[in-house]
PDB file of C-alpha atoms in Angstrom:
ATOM      1  CA  MET A 266      -0.010  -0.151  -0.142  1.00 65.00           C
ATOM      2  CA  ASP A 267       0.853   3.672  -0.838  1.00 71.00           C
ATOM      3  CA  TRP A 268       2.071   5.526   2.485  1.00 72.00           C
ATOM      4  CA  ASP A 269       1.307   9.027   0.979  1.00 79.00           C
ATOM      5  CA  HIS A 270      -2.294   7.275   0.655  1.00 87.00           C
ATOM      6  CA  PHE A 271      -2.411   7.407   4.649  1.00 88.00           C
ATOM      7  CA  ARG A 272      -0.639  10.422   4.966  1.00 85.00           C
ATOM      8  CA  TYR A 273      -3.569  12.145   3.585  1.00 88.00           C
ATOM      9  CA  PHE A 274      -6.068   9.955   5.185  1.00 90.00           C
ATOM     10  CA  LEU A 275      -4.541  11.017   8.454  1.00 86.00           C
ATOM     11  CA  GLU A 276      -4.664  14.561   7.525  1.00 86.00           C
ATOM     12  CA  LEU A 277      -8.250  14.554   6.850  1.00 90.00           C
ATOM     13  CA  ALA A 278      -8.738  12.608  10.316  1.00 87.00           C
ATOM     14  CA  ARG A 279      -7.293  15.474  11.832  1.00 82.00           C
ATOM     15  CA  ALA A 280      -8.668  18.739   9.658  1.00 82.00           C
ATOM     16  CA  GLY A 281     -12.236  16.936   9.379  1.00 85.00           C
ATOM     17  CA  THR A 282     -12.894  18.727   5.979  1.00 88.00           C
ATOM     18  CA  LEU A 283     -11.233  18.579   2.332  1.00 89.00           C
ATOM     19  CA  ALA A 284     -10.604  22.053   2.236  1.00 86.00           C
ATOM     20  CA  GLY A 285      -8.618  22.024   5.651  1.00 83.00           C
ATOM     21  CA  ALA A 286      -6.491  18.692   4.703  1.00 84.00           C
ATOM     22  CA  ALA A 287      -5.401  20.214   1.459  1.00 85.00           C
ATOM     23  CA  ARG A 288      -4.771  23.587   3.098  1.00 79.00           C
ATOM     24  CA  ARG A 289      -2.255  21.518   5.620  1.00 76.00           C
ATOM     25  CA  LEU A 290      -0.686  19.163   2.824  1.00 78.00           C
ATOM     26  CA  GLY A 291      -0.766  22.211   0.154  1.00 76.00           C
ATOM     27  CA  VAL A 292      -2.724  20.036  -2.371  1.00 80.00           C
ATOM     28  CA  GLU A 293      -6.086  20.827  -4.078  1.00 85.00           C
ATOM     29  CA  HIS A 294      -9.026  19.456  -2.378  1.00 86.00           C
ATOM     30  CA  THR A 295      -9.908  17.097  -4.935  1.00 89.00           C
ATOM     31  CA  THR A 296      -6.063  15.821  -4.430  1.00 89.00           C
ATOM     32  CA  VAL A 297      -7.351  14.988  -0.791  1.00 89.00           C
ATOM     33  CA  SER A 298     -10.476  13.591  -2.089  1.00 91.00           C
ATOM     34  CA  ARG A 299      -8.901  11.178  -4.806  1.00 90.00           C
ATOM     35  CA  ARG A 300      -6.073   9.792  -2.537  1.00 90.00           C
ATOM     36  CA  LEU A 301      -8.984   8.905   0.350  1.00 91.00           C
ATOM     37  CA  GLN A 302     -11.041   7.077  -2.824  1.00 91.00           C
ATOM     38  CA  ALA A 303      -7.441   5.098  -4.037  1.00 91.00           C
ATOM     39  CA  LEU A 304      -7.033   4.479  -0.148  1.00 91.00           C
ATOM     40  CA  GLU A 305     -11.082   2.922   0.723  1.00 91.00           C
ATOM     41  CA  LYS A 306     -10.905   0.803  -2.392  1.00 90.00           C
ATOM     42  CA  GLN A 307      -7.439  -0.876  -1.230  1.00 89.00           C
ATOM     43  CA  VAL A 308      -9.055  -1.806   2.094  1.00 90.00           C
ATOM     44  CA  GLY A 309     -12.379  -2.183   1.039  1.00 91.00           C
ATOM     45  CA  SER A 310     -14.289   0.062   3.460  1.00 91.00           C
ATOM     46  CA  ALA A 311     -15.650   3.389   3.963  1.00 93.00           C
ATOM     47  CA  LEU A 312     -13.014   5.152   6.547  1.00 93.00           C
ATOM     48  CA  PHE A 313     -15.061   8.659   6.582  1.00 92.00           C
ATOM     49  CA  ALA A 314     -18.602   9.081   6.469  1.00 91.00           C
ATOM     50  CA  ARG A 315     -19.325  12.653   4.436  1.00 89.00           C
ATOM     51  CA  GLU A 316     -21.451  15.246   6.282  1.00 86.00           C
ATOM     52  CA  ALA A 317     -22.370  18.493   5.920  1.00 80.00           C
ATOM     53  CA  GLY A 318     -20.071  19.534   7.703  1.00 78.00           C
ATOM     54  CA  GLY A 319     -17.040  17.682   6.846  1.00 86.00           C
ATOM     55  CA  HIS A 320     -15.849  14.212   7.262  1.00 90.00           C
ATOM     56  CA  ARG A 321     -16.720  12.081  10.417  1.00 89.00           C
ATOM     57  CA  LEU A 322     -14.241   8.919  10.709  1.00 91.00           C
ATOM     58  CA  THR A 323     -16.597   5.679  10.342  1.00 93.00           C
ATOM     59  CA  GLU A 324     -15.807   2.398  12.745  1.00 92.00           C
ATOM     60  CA  ALA A 325     -13.173   1.302  10.244  1.00 92.00           C
ATOM     61  CA  GLY A 326     -11.312   4.710  10.336  1.00 90.00           C
ATOM     62  CA  ARG A 327     -11.276   4.769  14.177  1.00 90.00           C
ATOM     63  CA  GLN A 328      -9.773   1.407  14.315  1.00 90.00           C
ATOM     64  CA  LEU A 329      -7.044   2.466  11.143  1.00 91.00           C
ATOM     65  CA  MET A 330      -6.337   5.677  12.817  1.00 87.00           C
ATOM     66  CA  PRO A 331      -3.924   4.391  15.472  1.00 85.00           C
ATOM     67  CA  LYS A 332      -1.924   2.545  13.403  1.00 86.00           C
ATOM     68  CA  VAL A 333      -1.681   5.318  10.860  1.00 85.00           C
ATOM     69  CA  GLU A 334      -0.091   7.325  13.829  1.00 79.00           C
ATOM     70  CA  ALA A 335       2.234   4.533  14.256  1.00 80.00           C
ATOM     71  CA  MET A 336       2.901   4.097  10.777  1.00 80.00           C
ATOM     72  CA  GLU A 337       3.492   8.042  10.811  1.00 74.00           C
ATOM     73  CA  THR A 338       5.853   8.160  13.885  1.00 72.00           C
ATOM     74  CA  ALA A 339       8.121   5.612  12.553  1.00 74.00           C
ATOM     75  CA  PHE A 340       8.725   7.070   9.507  1.00 69.00           C
ATOM     76  CA  LEU A 341       9.749  10.426  11.149  1.00 63.00           C
ATOM     77  CA  ALA A 342      11.879   8.372  13.048  1.00 63.00           C
ATOM     78  CA  VAL A 343      13.612   6.996  10.106  1.00 64.00           C
ATOM     79  CA  GLU A 344      13.262  10.324   8.317  1.00 55.00           C
ATOM     80  CA  SER A 345      15.251  11.857  10.845  1.00 53.00           C
ATOM     81  CA  ALA A 346      17.800   9.456  11.290  1.00 55.00           C
ATOM     82  CA  ALA A 347      18.863   8.461   8.104  1.00 52.00           C
ATOM     83  CA  PRO A 348      21.657   9.942   5.801  1.00 49.00           C
ATOM     84  CA  GLY A 349      20.661  12.181   3.245  1.00 44.00           C
ATOM     85  CA  VAL A 350      17.360  12.794   3.690  1.00 44.00           C
ATOM     86  CA  ARG A 351      16.016  16.280   3.845  1.00 47.00           C
ATOM     87  CA  GLN A 352      16.387  18.228   6.839  1.00 59.00           C
ATOM     88  CA  GLY A 353      14.777  20.548   9.032  1.00 74.00           C
ATOM     89  CA  LEU A 354      10.798  21.476   9.629  1.00 86.00           C
ATOM     90  CA  HIS A 355       8.680  20.308   7.171  1.00 87.00           C
ATOM     91  CA  GLY A 356       5.274  21.093   6.379  1.00 87.00           C
ATOM     92  CA  LEU A 357       2.506  23.658   8.295  1.00 90.00           C
ATOM     93  CA  VAL A 358       1.395  24.549  11.611  1.00 93.00           C
ATOM     94  CA  ARG A 359      -1.455  26.660  12.275  1.00 94.00           C
ATOM     95  CA  ILE A 360      -1.397  28.800  15.857  1.00 95.00           C
ATOM     96  CA  GLY A 361      -4.491  30.130  17.039  1.00 95.00           C
ATOM     97  CA  THR A 362      -4.579  33.122  20.125  1.00 95.00           C
ATOM     98  CA  THR A 363      -5.773  36.451  20.749  1.00 95.00           C
ATOM     99  CA  GLU A 364      -5.425  39.165  18.824  1.00 95.00           C
ATOM    100  CA  GLY A 365      -3.288  41.399  20.507  1.00 95.00           C
ATOM    101  CA  PHE A 366      -1.069  38.372  21.865  1.00 96.00           C
ATOM    102  CA  GLY A 367      -0.493  36.849  18.724  1.00 96.00           C
ATOM    103  CA  ASN A 368       0.086  40.061  16.714  1.00 96.00           C
ATOM    104  CA  LEU A 369       2.614  42.055  19.900  1.00 95.00           C
ATOM    105  CA  ILE A 370       4.484  39.242  20.791  1.00 96.00           C
ATOM    106  CA  LEU A 371       3.964  36.372  18.680  1.00 96.00           C
ATOM    107  CA  ALA A 372       3.983  37.195  15.376  1.00 96.00           C
ATOM    108  CA  PRO A 373       7.468  39.232  15.328  1.00 95.00           C
ATOM    109  CA  GLN A 374       9.102  35.944  16.910  1.00 95.00           C
ATOM    110  CA  LEU A 375       7.113  33.398  14.881  1.00 96.00           C
ATOM    111  CA  ALA A 376       8.541  34.971  11.524  1.00 95.00           C
ATOM    112  CA  ARG A 377      12.141  34.762  12.926  1.00 94.00           C
ATOM    113  CA  PHE A 378      11.478  30.704  13.464  1.00 95.00           C
ATOM    114  CA  ALA A 379       9.923  30.549  10.395  1.00 93.00           C
ATOM    115  CA  LEU A 380      12.671  32.150   8.480  1.00 92.00           C
ATOM    116  CA  GLY A 381      14.998  29.488  10.405  1.00 92.00           C
ATOM    117  CA  HIS A 382      12.978  26.809   8.834  1.00 92.00           C
ATOM    118  CA  PRO A 383      12.325  27.368   4.977  1.00 90.00           C
ATOM    119  CA  GLY A 384      10.193  24.445   4.668  1.00 90.00           C
ATOM    120  CA  LEU A 385       8.039  25.439   7.484  1.00 91.00           C
ATOM    121  CA  VAL A 386       4.842  27.476   6.845  1.00 91.00           C
ATOM    122  CA  VAL A 387       3.188  28.894   9.925  1.00 94.00           C
ATOM    123  CA  ASP A 388      -0.058  30.021  10.281  1.00 94.00           C
ATOM    124  CA  LEU A 389      -0.908  32.559  12.847  1.00 95.00           C
ATOM    125  CA  LEU A 390      -4.531  33.231  13.499  1.00 94.00           C
ATOM    126  CA  ALA A 391      -4.520  35.938  15.750  1.00 93.00           C
ATOM    127  CA  LEU A 392      -8.709  36.961  16.543  1.00 89.00           C
ATOM    128  CA  PRO A 393     -10.753  38.218  19.120  1.00 83.00           C
ATOM    129  CA  ARG A 394     -12.494  35.125  19.133  1.00 86.00           C
ATOM    130  CA  LEU A 395     -12.161  31.763  20.515  1.00 82.00           C
ATOM    131  CA  VAL A 396      -9.842  29.849  17.847  1.00 84.00           C
ATOM    132  CA  HIS A 397     -11.317  26.002  18.787  1.00 80.00           C
ATOM    133  CA  LEU A 398      -9.035  22.848  19.076  1.00 78.00           C
ATOM    134  CA  SER A 399     -11.846  20.478  19.164  1.00 70.00           C
ATOM    135  CA  ARG A 400     -13.028  21.471  15.611  1.00 76.00           C
ATOM    136  CA  ARG A 401      -9.365  21.466  14.354  1.00 78.00           C
ATOM    137  CA  GLU A 402      -9.343  24.959  13.116  1.00 85.00           C
ATOM    138  CA  ALA A 403      -5.867  24.983  14.552  1.00 90.00           C
ATOM    139  CA  ASP A 404      -3.107  22.802  15.462  1.00 92.00           C
ATOM    140  CA  ILE A 405      -1.998  24.563  19.104  1.00 95.00           C
ATOM    141  CA  VAL A 406      -3.977  27.046  20.583  1.00 95.00           C
ATOM    142  CA  ILE A 407      -3.432  29.442  23.760  1.00 96.00           C
ATOM    143  CA  SER A 408      -6.457  30.655  25.229  1.00 94.00           C
ATOM    144  CA  LEU A 409      -7.412  32.288  28.248  1.00 93.00           C
ATOM    145  CA  GLU A 410      -9.369  29.421  29.987  1.00 90.00           C
ATOM    146  CA  ARG A 411      -7.702  26.194  30.240  1.00 89.00           C
ATOM    147  CA  PRO A 412      -9.364  24.052  27.846  1.00 82.00           C
ATOM    148  CA  ALA A 413     -11.473  21.082  29.169  1.00 75.00           C
ATOM    149  CA  ARG A 414     -10.462  17.467  29.945  1.00 69.00           C
ATOM    150  CA  GLY A 415      -9.928  15.523  26.324  1.00 73.00           C
ATOM    151  CA  ALA A 416      -7.147  14.030  24.577  1.00 81.00           C
ATOM    152  CA  VAL A 417      -5.238  17.212  24.713  1.00 87.00           C
ATOM    153  CA  LEU A 418      -2.175  18.262  26.071  1.00 91.00           C
ATOM    154  CA  VAL A 419      -2.477  21.679  28.398  1.00 93.00           C
ATOM    155  CA  VAL A 420       0.389  23.713  29.780  1.00 94.00           C
ATOM    156  CA  LYS A 421      -0.030  27.124  31.459  1.00 95.00           C
ATOM    157  CA  LEU A 422       2.018  29.073  29.364  1.00 96.00           C
ATOM    158  CA  THR A 423       2.518  32.267  31.223  1.00 96.00           C
ATOM    159  CA  ASP A 424       0.049  35.129  33.386  1.00 96.00           C
ATOM    160  CA  TYR A 425       0.356  38.387  32.249  1.00 97.00           C
ATOM    161  CA  VAL A 426      -1.025  41.889  33.899  1.00 97.00           C
ATOM    162  CA  LEU A 427      -3.634  44.260  31.950  1.00 96.00           C
ATOM    163  CA  GLN A 428      -4.142  47.610  33.810  1.00 96.00           C
ATOM    164  CA  LEU A 429      -6.416  50.725  33.600  1.00 97.00           C
ATOM    165  CA  TYR A 430      -5.099  53.310  31.287  1.00 98.00           C
ATOM    166  CA  GLY A 431      -5.863  57.151  29.912  1.00 97.00           C
ATOM    167  CA  ALA A 432      -3.861  58.881  27.245  1.00 98.00           C
ATOM    168  CA  ARG A 433      -2.346  62.292  29.235  1.00 97.00           C
ATOM    169  CA  ASN A 434      -4.384  64.234  27.100  1.00 96.00           C
ATOM    170  CA  TYR A 435      -7.733  62.854  28.716  1.00 97.00           C
ATOM    171  CA  LEU A 436      -6.256  62.877  32.149  1.00 96.00           C
ATOM    172  CA  ALA A 437      -4.847  66.397  31.574  1.00 95.00           C
ATOM    173  CA  GLY A 438      -8.442  67.675  30.897  1.00 93.00           C
ATOM    174  CA  HIS A 439     -10.487  66.005  33.822  1.00 93.00           C
ATOM    175  CA  ALA A 440     -10.203  65.641  37.989  1.00 88.00           C
ATOM    176  CA  PRO A 441      -7.455  63.610  39.113  1.00 91.00           C
ATOM    177  CA  ILE A 442      -7.887  59.925  39.466  1.00 95.00           C
ATOM    178  CA  HIS A 443      -6.760  58.976  43.578  1.00 95.00           C
ATOM    179  CA  THR A 444      -9.526  56.172  44.609  1.00 94.00           C
ATOM    180  CA  ALA A 445     -12.164  53.671  42.538  1.00 93.00           C
ATOM    181  CA  ASP A 446     -14.885  56.602  43.551  1.00 93.00           C
ATOM    182  CA  ASP A 447     -13.110  58.688  41.911  1.00 94.00           C
ATOM    183  CA  LEU A 448     -13.789  57.099  38.412  1.00 94.00           C
ATOM    184  CA  ARG A 449     -17.195  58.168  38.676  1.00 92.00           C
ATOM    185  CA  GLY A 450     -18.357  60.339  35.839  1.00 89.00           C
ATOM    186  CA  HIS A 451     -15.714  59.692  33.548  1.00 95.00           C
ATOM    187  CA  THR A 452     -15.804  57.721  29.942  1.00 96.00           C
ATOM    188  CA  PHE A 453     -14.983  54.647  29.136  1.00 96.00           C
ATOM    189  CA  ILE A 454     -13.617  52.126  26.292  1.00 96.00           C
ATOM    190  CA  SER A 455     -14.214  48.070  26.454  1.00 95.00           C
ATOM    191  CA  TYR A 456     -15.899  44.990  25.015  1.00 93.00           C
ATOM    192  CA  VAL A 457     -18.908  44.758  23.428  1.00 93.00           C
ATOM    193  CA  ASP A 458     -20.795  42.948  26.291  1.00 88.00           C
ATOM    194  CA  ASP A 459     -22.753  39.878  24.479  1.00 86.00           C
ATOM    195  CA  LEU A 460     -19.755  39.648  21.795  1.00 89.00           C
ATOM    196  CA  LEU A 461     -17.333  38.834  24.742  1.00 85.00           C
ATOM    197  CA  PHE A 462     -15.769  35.404  24.047  1.00 85.00           C
ATOM    198  CA  SER A 463     -14.129  34.477  27.655  1.00 87.00           C
ATOM    199  CA  LYS A 464     -15.748  35.536  30.608  1.00 87.00           C
ATOM    200  CA  GLU A 465     -11.854  36.138  31.490  1.00 87.00           C
ATOM    201  CA  LEU A 466     -12.277  39.825  29.762  1.00 86.00           C
ATOM    202  CA  GLN A 467     -15.285  40.674  32.338  1.00 86.00           C
ATOM    203  CA  ILE A 468     -12.634  42.895  33.984  1.00 87.00           C
ATOM    204  CA  LEU A 469     -13.803  46.300  34.131  1.00 85.00           C
ATOM    205  CA  ASP A 470     -16.450  45.692  36.654  1.00 82.00           C
ATOM    206  CA  GLU A 471     -14.665  44.092  38.591  1.00 86.00           C
ATOM    207  CA  LEU A 472     -13.215  47.887  39.304  1.00 88.00           C
ATOM    208  CA  HIS A 473     -16.257  50.261  38.264  1.00 88.00           C
ATOM    209  CA  ARG A 474     -19.229  49.716  36.432  1.00 87.00           C
ATOM    210  CA  PRO A 475     -19.144  52.722  34.063  1.00 87.00           C
ATOM    211  CA  ALA A 476     -22.460  55.196  32.948  1.00 87.00           C
ATOM    212  CA  HIS A 477     -20.737  55.906  29.639  1.00 92.00           C
ATOM    213  CA  PHE A 478     -18.562  54.469  27.004  1.00 95.00           C
ATOM    214  CA  ALA A 479     -16.829  56.606  24.013  1.00 96.00           C
ATOM    215  CA  LEU A 480     -16.507  53.096  22.483  1.00 96.00           C
ATOM    216  CA  ARG A 481     -16.704  49.534  22.858  1.00 95.00           C
ATOM    217  CA  SER A 482     -15.163  47.035  20.447  1.00 96.00           C
ATOM    218  CA  THR A 483     -14.577  43.683  20.093  1.00 94.00           C
ATOM    219  CA  SER A 484     -10.656  44.018  19.085  1.00 95.00           C
ATOM    220  CA  ILE A 485      -8.047  44.857  22.074  1.00 96.00           C
ATOM    221  CA  LEU A 486      -6.243  47.048  19.392  1.00 96.00           C
ATOM    222  CA  ALA A 487      -9.221  49.218  18.292  1.00 97.00           C
ATOM    223  CA  GLN A 488      -9.197  50.200  22.421  1.00 97.00           C
ATOM    224  CA  TYR A 489      -6.333  50.654  22.551  1.00 98.00           C
ATOM    225  CA  GLU A 490      -5.886  52.875  19.818  1.00 97.00           C
ATOM    226  CA  ALA A 491      -9.168  54.577  21.316  1.00 98.00           C
ATOM    227  CA  ALA A 492      -7.785  54.938  24.354  1.00 98.00           C
ATOM    228  CA  ARG A 493      -4.351  56.922  23.183  1.00 97.00           C
ATOM    229  CA  VAL A 494      -6.193  59.346  20.842  1.00 97.00           C
ATOM    230  CA  GLY A 495      -8.021  60.404  24.573  1.00 97.00           C
ATOM    231  CA  ALA A 496     -11.639  58.773  24.045  1.00 97.00           C
ATOM    232  CA  GLY A 497     -11.392  57.402  27.485  1.00 96.00           C
ATOM    233  CA  LEU A 498     -10.011  55.261  29.562  1.00 97.00           C
ATOM    234  CA  ALA A 499      -9.347  51.639  29.213  1.00 97.00           C
ATOM    235  CA  VAL A 500      -7.822  48.036  31.048  1.00 97.00           C
ATOM    236  CA  LEU A 501      -5.791  46.951  28.576  1.00 97.00           C
ATOM    237  CA  PRO A 502      -2.527  44.638  28.877  1.00 97.00           C
ATOM    238  CA  ALA A 503       0.412  45.978  29.807  1.00 96.00           C
ATOM    239  CA  PHE A 504       2.423  44.156  26.988  1.00 96.00           C
ATOM    240  CA  VAL A 505      -0.271  46.782  24.310  1.00 96.00           C
ATOM    241  CA  ALA A 506       0.252  50.038  26.710  1.00 96.00           C
ATOM    242  CA  ALA A 507       2.990  50.234  28.597  1.00 93.00           C
ATOM    243  CA  GLN A 508       5.290  50.808  25.984  1.00 91.00           C
ATOM    244  CA  ASP A 509       3.325  53.215  24.782  1.00 96.00           C
ATOM    245  CA  PRO A 510       4.327  57.610  26.382  1.00 96.00           C
ATOM    246  CA  SER A 511       1.028  58.875  25.602  1.00 96.00           C
ATOM    247  CA  LEU A 512      -0.511  56.500  27.816  1.00 97.00           C
ATOM    248  CA  VAL A 513      -0.150  56.675  31.878  1.00 96.00           C
ATOM    249  CA  SER A 514      -1.309  53.684  34.266  1.00 96.00           C
ATOM    250  CA  VAL A 515      -4.404  54.999  36.361  1.00 96.00           C
ATOM    251  CA  LEU A 516      -4.798  53.262  39.712  1.00 96.00           C
ATOM    252  CA  PRO A 517      -1.467  51.624  39.766  1.00 92.00           C
ATOM    253  CA  GLY A 518      -1.520  48.754  42.150  1.00 85.00           C
ATOM    254  CA  VAL A 519      -5.550  48.843  42.290  1.00 92.00           C
ATOM    255  CA  ALA A 520      -6.152  48.906  38.986  1.00 94.00           C
ATOM    256  CA  ARG A 521      -4.071  45.557  38.056  1.00 94.00           C
ATOM    257  CA  PHE A 522      -5.392  42.684  37.205  1.00 95.00           C
ATOM    258  CA  GLN A 523      -3.914  38.945  36.402  1.00 95.00           C
ATOM    259  CA  ARG A 524      -4.751  36.537  33.825  1.00 95.00           C
ATOM    260  CA  THR A 525      -3.196  33.343  32.477  1.00 96.00           C
ATOM    261  CA  PHE A 526      -2.920  32.025  28.370  1.00 96.00           C
ATOM    262  CA  TRP A 527      -3.187  28.286  28.421  1.00 96.00           C
ATOM    263  CA  MET A 528      -1.522  26.421  25.291  1.00 96.00           C
ATOM    264  CA  SER A 529      -2.848  22.907  23.700  1.00 95.00           C
ATOM    265  CA  MET A 530      -2.430  20.866  21.239  1.00 93.00           C
ATOM    266  CA  PRO A 531      -4.168  17.604  20.508  1.00 89.00           C
ATOM    267  CA  ALA A 532      -1.842  14.755  22.118  1.00 86.00           C
ATOM    268  CA  GLU A 533      -2.021  13.056  18.618  1.00 81.00           C
ATOM    269  CA  ASN A 534       0.457  15.451  17.792  1.00 84.00           C
ATOM    270  CA  LYS A 535       3.126  15.538  20.092  1.00 83.00           C
ATOM    271  CA  HIS A 536       5.359  13.280  18.078  1.00 82.00           C
ATOM    272  CA  VAL A 537       5.090  15.439  15.062  1.00 87.00           C
ATOM    273  CA  ALA A 538       8.696  17.115  14.744  1.00 90.00           C
ATOM    274  CA  ARG A 539       7.267  20.532  13.224  1.00 92.00           C
ATOM    275  CA  MET A 540       4.795  20.182  16.491  1.00 92.00           C
ATOM    276  CA  GLN A 541       6.817  19.252  19.191  1.00 92.00           C
ATOM    277  CA  ALA A 542       9.623  22.187  17.729  1.00 94.00           C
ATOM    278  CA  THR A 543       7.055  25.220  17.710  1.00 95.00           C
ATOM    279  CA  TRP A 544       5.779  24.203  20.793  1.00 95.00           C
ATOM    280  CA  ALA A 545       9.491  24.381  22.407  1.00 95.00           C
ATOM    281  CA  PHE A 546       9.792  27.419  20.792  1.00 95.00           C
ATOM    282  CA  LEU A 547       6.498  28.907  22.161  1.00 96.00           C
ATOM    283  CA  ARG A 548       7.500  28.347  25.541  1.00 95.00           C
ATOM    284  CA  GLU A 549      10.589  29.680  24.698  1.00 94.00           C
ATOM    285  CA  THR A 550       9.724  32.601  23.639  1.00 93.00           C
ATOM    286  CA  VAL A 551       7.357  33.531  26.180  1.00 94.00           C
ATOM    287  CA  ALA A 552       9.896  33.127  28.608  1.00 94.00           C
ATOM    288  CA  THR A 553      11.999  35.913  27.278  1.00 93.00           C
ATOM    289  CA  GLN A 554       9.112  38.176  27.104  1.00 93.00           C
ATOM    290  CA  GLN A 555       8.429  38.410  31.101  1.00 94.00           C
ATOM    291  CA  GLY A 556       9.137  41.951  31.834  1.00 93.00           C
ATOM    292  CA  LEU A 557       6.479  43.028  29.228  1.00 93.00           C
ATOM    293  CA  LEU A 558       3.552  40.136  30.279  1.00 96.00           C
ATOM    294  CA  MET A 559       4.273  40.418  33.869  1.00 95.00           C
ATOM    295  CA  PRO A 560       5.536  44.094  34.356  1.00 92.00           C
ATOM    296  CA  SER A 561       6.669  44.942  37.983  1.00 83.00           C
ATOM    297  CA  ALA A 562       4.206  48.150  38.218  1.00 67.00           C
TER     298      ALA A 562
END
């Protein structure tokens, strides 16, 4: 039997859709379909049930899956050990995370990582919403909430700090703020409540219930831009706002909040070289960014 057929089977099982598998493999979706049909003909069984939302493993497919994963592990071991085979990381790794963290902390570092591995393609989904590991939207997910139990590897990636900020021109035009009670009457910038994608971002209510908002947005970067032009006060991650000289921390020590990023990936990926390397790189990268993520003041 052709190993390539099994490789296509494996990627389709992991992605759940022809389009997703094709993207991971760098081919057209028709190629994935053709390979699957060839494999099903060889084994004499339907391996996937075709549904509106994609492809779901049949009982025959579920029985085949661990055997193919063992084949993959053996193949990768031989590939890395044999002389003359291609060196380095190859293939696609898709990482899902929050917008601000992805754009400001991870993007520059991942770009350098990809430059060091020309055979690797990194997709960074830096979105103001949840990226679902269970739906195979990404290979590695960094989220604000610890994933539910399952066949998933999970580590605490890092804590990070958020603080209340105001632009210097905004604060100069308003009464001084010395206590939380002084926040009454101030204008705020925040998330759109009914579109909030994580309860971990319901931070402002811990400090003050604003009566007036200048801008609400699903985007933390939009909130940052609104705050820096003086539209109002905003709770922002320190890694977004602390380096901006136009912004001042308001009520430091009081309006200071801590949250956690969790990193997860399917357990089936732990033996895949590009996943292992990317996972380790992300942990190393975040370890070097603690000054931004967890400032002392």
